[in-house]
């Protein structure tokens, strides 16, 4: 079983839509969770960390569900510029960071 | 300085060449990483250096040889590569490899070296 699993998509949504991605992890000892954004032919960039209580940054909301071992990313009022691949990254104490396969999002005019 | 700098940005090399990729960070991060990324795939871990010592080698072929001269620098020496080694090579750093510290301590990636082996 993979350490981290994501639905690869693609997700094609109209501008202004709300879209949500989930990411499941297998190691219950995982303690750090992140969402990264990667544009085509560019490096991944940290979008936001995911805190236990959930956190919001503008149009982006991240949630953590430890009981079900998944994290989620909600994007409200999608913009064309949100089109990218979104990678979840999970880390357990004493372990490396594990990447999901990425979810491709295209926001359509 | 919150950047990871990689050079060169692009590299074309023959299968008999020897070349090196370079990575530098001045954020005081104690863990540095090499990743390989093929198109439409997530980054694939190659090597981890923690406090300048190699801590993880993900069964990478010996034609890839990492080196960490000091806490700010990470090199990847390439020799006798194959065309299938063509990929984006990403360097990253983090505060600490064991994930301790505030939860917003993730990776910082360099912009990568796009390598083509001919």
mmCIF file of C-alpha atoms in Angstrom:
data_model
loop_
_atom_site.group_PDB
_atom_site.id
_atom_site.type_symbol
_atom_site.label_atom_id
_atom_site.label_comp_id
_atom_site.label_asym_id
_atom_site.label_seq_id
_atom_site.Cartn_x
_atom_site.Cartn_y
_atom_site.Cartn_z
ATOM 1 C CA UNK A 1 0.000 0.000 0.000
ATOM 2 C CA UNK A 2 1.303 3.454 -0.896
ATOM 3 C CA UNK A 3 2.195 5.818 1.937
ATOM 4 C CA UNK A 4 0.134 8.619 0.442
ATOM 5 C CA UNK A 5 -2.652 8.358 -2.131
ATOM 6 C CA UNK A 6 -4.409 11.025 -4.142
ATOM 7 C CA UNK A 7 -6.997 11.002 -6.893
ATOM 8 C CA UNK A 8 -4.944 12.089 -9.932
ATOM 9 C CA UNK A 9 -7.951 13.726 -11.591
ATOM 10 C CA UNK A 10 -7.976 15.623 -13.834
ATOM 11 C CA UNK A 11 -10.447 17.999 -12.259
ATOM 12 C CA UNK A 12 -11.855 20.436 -14.813
ATOM 13 C CA UNK A 13 -13.977 23.113 -13.158
ATOM 14 C CA UNK A 14 -15.447 26.438 -14.309
ATOM 15 C CA UNK A 15 -14.200 29.724 -12.907
ATOM 16 C CA UNK A 16 -15.847 30.551 -9.633
ATOM 17 C CA UNK A 17 -16.498 26.923 -8.710
ATOM 18 C CA UNK A 18 -15.543 25.293 -5.446
ATOM 19 C CA UNK A 19 -13.373 22.214 -5.715
ATOM 20 C CA UNK A 20 -12.047 19.830 -3.082
ATOM 21 C CA UNK A 21 -9.211 17.320 -3.107
ATOM 22 C CA UNK A 22 -8.552 14.551 -0.656
ATOM 23 C CA UNK A 23 -5.376 12.744 0.192
ATOM 24 C CA UNK A 24 -5.151 9.609 2.352
ATOM 25 C CA UNK A 25 -2.094 8.440 4.266
ATOM 26 C CA UNK A 26 -1.276 5.037 5.661
ATOM 27 C CA UNK A 27 1.041 5.796 8.593
ATOM 28 C CA UNK A 28 -0.977 6.681 11.674
ATOM 29 C CA UNK A 29 2.186 8.189 13.211
ATOM 30 C CA UNK A 30 2.281 10.910 10.542
ATOM 31 C CA UNK A 31 2.517 14.324 12.125
ATOM 32 C CA UNK A 32 3.228 16.931 9.467
ATOM 33 C CA UNK A 33 1.014 17.558 6.475
ATOM 34 C CA UNK A 34 1.363 19.942 3.586
ATOM 35 C CA UNK A 35 -0.217 20.898 0.300
ATOM 36 C CA UNK A 36 2.120 21.896 -2.497
ATOM 37 C CA UNK A 37 1.263 23.408 -5.845
ATOM 38 C CA UNK A 38 3.257 22.610 -8.955
ATOM 39 C CA UNK A 39 2.868 24.477 -12.230
ATOM 40 C CA UNK A 40 3.852 22.817 -15.485
ATOM 41 C CA UNK A 41 7.642 22.498 -15.796
ATOM 42 C CA UNK A 42 8.194 24.295 -12.495
ATOM 43 C CA UNK A 43 9.214 23.160 -9.029
ATOM 44 C CA UNK A 44 6.646 22.380 -6.318
ATOM 45 C CA UNK A 45 5.909 25.329 -4.051
ATOM 46 C CA UNK A 46 4.442 25.164 -0.575
ATOM 47 C CA UNK A 47 0.810 26.232 -0.683
ATOM 48 C CA UNK A 48 -0.059 25.652 2.940
ATOM 49 C CA UNK A 49 0.616 23.487 5.929
ATOM 50 C CA UNK A 50 -2.260 21.538 7.410
ATOM 51 C CA UNK A 51 -2.896 22.006 11.111
ATOM 52 C CA UNK A 52 -4.891 19.694 13.350
ATOM 53 C CA UNK A 53 -7.628 22.264 13.851
ATOM 54 C CA UNK A 54 -7.863 23.045 10.159
ATOM 55 C CA UNK A 55 -6.661 26.272 8.645
ATOM 56 C CA UNK A 56 -7.648 28.784 6.037
ATOM 57 C CA UNK A 57 -5.662 31.082 3.801
ATOM 58 C CA UNK A 58 -7.888 33.266 1.671
ATOM 59 C CA UNK A 59 -9.801 31.025 -0.731
ATOM 60 C CA UNK A 60 -7.957 27.911 0.426
ATOM 61 C CA UNK A 61 -8.989 25.736 3.360
ATOM 62 C CA UNK A 62 -7.050 22.708 4.576
ATOM 63 C CA UNK A 63 -8.447 20.090 6.922
ATOM 64 C CA UNK A 64 -6.943 17.100 8.707
ATOM 65 C CA UNK A 65 -8.947 14.058 9.768
ATOM 66 C CA UNK A 66 -6.684 11.875 11.896
ATOM 67 C CA UNK A 67 -9.338 9.263 12.612
ATOM 68 C CA UNK A 68 -9.808 8.537 8.916
ATOM 69 C CA UNK A 69 -6.219 9.443 8.015
ATOM 70 C CA UNK A 70 -6.849 11.960 5.303
ATOM 71 C CA UNK A 71 -6.226 15.591 4.553
ATOM 72 C CA UNK A 72 -8.262 17.783 2.283
ATOM 73 C CA UNK A 73 -7.857 21.001 0.350
ATOM 74 C CA UNK A 74 -10.842 23.157 -0.548
ATOM 75 C CA UNK A 75 -10.514 25.922 -3.110
ATOM 76 C CA UNK A 76 -13.369 28.418 -3.267
ATOM 77 C CA UNK A 77 -14.124 30.820 -6.120
ATOM 78 C CA UNK A 78 -11.635 29.111 -8.450
ATOM 79 C CA UNK A 79 -9.481 31.353 -10.615
ATOM 80 C CA UNK A 80 -7.820 30.508 -13.918
ATOM 81 C CA UNK A 81 -4.501 30.933 -12.120
ATOM 82 C CA UNK A 82 -5.368 28.056 -9.776
ATOM 83 C CA UNK A 83 -4.781 25.605 -12.642
ATOM 84 C CA UNK A 84 -1.891 23.426 -11.513
ATOM 85 C CA UNK A 85 -1.076 20.067 -9.962
ATOM 86 C CA UNK A 86 -1.660 19.875 -6.225
ATOM 87 C CA UNK A 87 0.571 17.516 -4.272
ATOM 88 C CA UNK A 88 0.004 16.405 -0.718
ATOM 89 C CA UNK A 89 3.051 15.668 1.395
ATOM 90 C CA UNK A 90 3.053 13.745 4.661
ATOM 91 C CA UNK A 91 5.825 13.273 7.186
ATOM 92 C CA UNK A 92 6.143 11.105 10.295
ATOM 93 C CA UNK A 93 8.635 11.597 13.097
ATOM 94 C CA UNK A 94 11.952 10.081 12.103
ATOM 95 C CA UNK A 95 10.795 9.459 8.557
ATOM 96 C CA UNK A 96 11.162 11.063 5.209
ATOM 97 C CA UNK A 97 8.497 13.191 3.530
ATOM 98 C CA UNK A 98 6.128 11.210 1.327
ATOM 99 C CA UNK A 99 4.453 12.676 -1.749
ATOM 100 C CA UNK A 100 1.104 11.834 -3.189
ATOM 101 C CA UNK A 101 0.882 11.394 -6.948
ATOM 102 C CA UNK A 102 -0.678 14.823 -7.371
ATOM 103 C CA UNK A 103 -4.111 15.997 -8.477
ATOM 104 C CA UNK A 104 -4.384 17.946 -11.700
ATOM 105 C CA UNK A 105 -6.736 20.924 -11.687
ATOM 106 C CA UNK A 106 -7.777 22.935 -14.729
ATOM 107 C CA UNK A 107 -10.013 25.956 -14.206
ATOM 108 C CA UNK A 108 -11.978 26.716 -17.362
ATOM 109 C CA UNK A 109 -13.114 30.222 -18.370
ATOM 110 C CA UNK B 1 17.378 34.404 2.013
ATOM 111 C CA UNK B 2 14.552 31.901 1.609
ATOM 112 C CA UNK B 3 15.704 30.295 -1.598
ATOM 113 C CA UNK B 4 17.249 27.096 -2.785
ATOM 114 C CA UNK B 5 19.416 27.804 -5.796
ATOM 115 C CA UNK B 6 20.171 25.146 -8.372
ATOM 116 C CA UNK B 7 22.581 25.273 -11.273
ATOM 117 C CA UNK B 8 22.537 24.734 -14.147
ATOM 118 C CA UNK B 9 18.865 25.194 -15.069
ATOM 119 C CA UNK B 10 19.251 23.065 -18.170
ATOM 120 C CA UNK B 11 21.822 20.418 -19.045
ATOM 121 C CA UNK B 12 22.290 18.235 -22.098
ATOM 122 C CA UNK B 13 24.896 15.534 -21.760
ATOM 123 C CA UNK B 14 26.091 12.511 -23.648
ATOM 124 C CA UNK B 15 26.141 9.053 -22.135
ATOM 125 C CA UNK B 16 29.921 9.168 -21.696
ATOM 126 C CA UNK B 17 30.041 12.617 -20.097
ATOM 127 C CA UNK B 18 30.658 13.505 -16.472
ATOM 128 C CA UNK B 19 28.747 16.476 -15.110
ATOM 129 C CA UNK B 20 27.631 17.834 -11.757
ATOM 130 C CA UNK B 21 24.458 19.464 -10.522
ATOM 131 C CA UNK B 22 24.778 22.024 -7.751
ATOM 132 C CA UNK B 23 22.412 23.149 -5.027
ATOM 133 C CA UNK B 24 22.834 25.868 -2.414
ATOM 134 C CA UNK B 25 20.710 27.143 0.465
ATOM 135 C CA UNK B 26 21.404 29.696 3.177
ATOM 136 C CA UNK B 27 18.360 29.168 5.366
ATOM 137 C CA UNK B 28 20.224 27.162 7.985
ATOM 138 C CA UNK B 29 18.323 24.033 6.984
ATOM 139 C CA UNK B 30 19.998 20.855 8.197
ATOM 140 C CA UNK B 31 18.404 18.430 5.758
ATOM 141 C CA UNK B 32 18.926 18.487 2.004
ATOM 142 C CA UNK B 33 17.453 16.236 -0.637
ATOM 143 C CA UNK B 34 17.771 15.207 -4.237
ATOM 144 C CA UNK B 35 14.597 14.296 -6.087
ATOM 145 C CA UNK B 36 14.038 13.110 -9.635
ATOM 146 C CA UNK B 37 10.797 14.004 -11.378
ATOM 147 C CA UNK B 38 9.537 12.633 -14.679
ATOM 148 C CA UNK B 39 6.722 14.307 -16.572
ATOM 149 C CA UNK B 40 3.283 14.004 -14.935
ATOM 150 C CA UNK B 41 4.734 12.072 -11.976
ATOM 151 C CA UNK B 42 5.401 13.194 -8.406
ATOM 152 C CA UNK B 43 8.974 13.831 -7.280
ATOM 153 C CA UNK B 44 10.821 10.607 -6.498
ATOM 154 C CA UNK B 45 13.281 10.680 -3.602
ATOM 155 C CA UNK B 46 16.898 9.826 -4.443
ATOM 156 C CA UNK B 47 19.067 10.926 -1.511
ATOM 157 C CA UNK B 48 18.699 12.585 1.871
ATOM 158 C CA UNK B 49 21.478 14.345 3.725
ATOM 159 C CA UNK B 50 20.940 15.117 7.380
ATOM 160 C CA UNK B 51 23.540 17.266 9.134
ATOM 161 C CA UNK B 52 25.852 16.773 6.140
ATOM 162 C CA UNK B 53 25.723 12.988 6.358
ATOM 163 C CA UNK B 54 24.008 10.741 3.853
ATOM 164 C CA UNK B 55 21.040 9.267 5.697
ATOM 165 C CA UNK B 56 18.918 7.823 2.894
ATOM 166 C CA UNK B 57 19.897 6.381 -0.475
ATOM 167 C CA UNK B 58 16.804 5.092 -2.231
ATOM 168 C CA UNK B 59 18.664 2.370 -4.131
ATOM 169 C CA UNK B 60 19.879 4.867 -6.674
ATOM 170 C CA UNK B 61 22.291 3.535 -9.341
ATOM 171 C CA UNK B 62 25.935 4.352 -8.732
ATOM 172 C CA UNK B 63 26.053 6.511 -11.855
ATOM 173 C CA UNK B 64 24.499 9.137 -9.534
ATOM 174 C CA UNK B 65 26.864 10.182 -6.755
ATOM 175 C CA UNK B 66 25.813 12.766 -4.149
ATOM 176 C CA UNK B 67 28.157 14.959 -2.183
ATOM 177 C CA UNK B 68 27.555 17.406 0.641
ATOM 178 C CA UNK B 69 30.678 19.592 1.021
ATOM 179 C CA UNK B 70 29.110 21.679 3.796
ATOM 180 C CA UNK B 71 25.770 22.480 5.365
ATOM 181 C CA UNK B 72 24.811 24.883 2.578
ATOM 182 C CA UNK B 73 25.857 22.923 -0.482
ATOM 183 C CA UNK B 74 24.708 19.732 -2.121
ATOM 184 C CA UNK B 75 26.074 18.302 -5.340
ATOM 185 C CA UNK B 76 24.983 15.466 -7.551
ATOM 186 C CA UNK B 77 27.729 14.006 -9.731
ATOM 187 C CA UNK B 78 26.598 12.316 -12.913
ATOM 188 C CA UNK B 79 28.562 9.770 -14.924
ATOM 189 C CA UNK B 80 27.634 7.359 -17.704
ATOM 190 C CA UNK B 81 23.952 8.229 -17.599
ATOM 191 C CA UNK B 82 21.291 6.614 -19.765
ATOM 192 C CA UNK B 83 18.619 8.358 -21.838
ATOM 193 C CA UNK B 84 15.974 7.193 -19.338
ATOM 194 C CA UNK B 85 17.713 9.312 -16.716
ATOM 195 C CA UNK B 86 16.443 12.401 -18.505
ATOM 196 C CA UNK B 87 14.210 14.206 -16.018
ATOM 197 C CA UNK B 88 13.837 17.274 -13.819
ATOM 198 C CA UNK B 89 16.239 16.993 -10.875
ATOM 199 C CA UNK B 90 15.039 18.890 -7.858
ATOM 200 C CA UNK B 91 17.008 19.837 -4.810
ATOM 201 C CA UNK B 92 15.118 20.602 -1.616
ATOM 202 C CA UNK B 93 15.931 21.529 1.929
ATOM 203 C CA UNK B 94 14.036 21.437 5.192
ATOM 204 C CA UNK B 95 14.591 22.542 8.729
ATOM 205 C CA UNK B 96 15.089 18.992 9.915
ATOM 206 C CA UNK B 97 14.565 15.644 8.263
ATOM 207 C CA UNK B 98 12.720 14.162 11.182
ATOM 208 C CA UNK B 99 9.863 16.596 10.897
ATOM 209 C CA UNK B 100 10.375 18.246 14.243
ATOM 210 C CA UNK B 101 9.673 21.892 14.650
ATOM 211 C CA UNK B 102 6.587 23.941 13.843
ATOM 212 C CA UNK B 103 4.150 22.240 11.502
ATOM 213 C CA UNK B 104 4.741 24.730 8.735
ATOM 214 C CA UNK B 105 8.295 23.512 8.237
ATOM 215 C CA UNK B 106 7.940 21.785 4.901
ATOM 216 C CA UNK B 107 10.318 21.582 1.999
ATOM 217 C CA UNK B 108 11.727 24.442 0.055
ATOM 218 C CA UNK B 109 12.496 23.337 -3.467
ATOM 219 C CA UNK B 110 14.971 24.723 -5.931
ATOM 220 C CA UNK B 111 13.745 25.449 -9.450
ATOM 221 C CA UNK B 112 15.409 22.281 -10.695
ATOM 222 C CA UNK B 113 17.811 21.218 -13.399
ATOM 223 C CA UNK B 114 16.176 19.894 -16.530
ATOM 224 C CA UNK B 115 18.523 17.134 -17.665
ATOM 225 C CA UNK B 116 18.514 15.553 -21.099
ATOM 226 C CA UNK B 117 20.786 12.580 -21.776
ATOM 227 C CA UNK B 118 21.491 11.960 -25.444
#
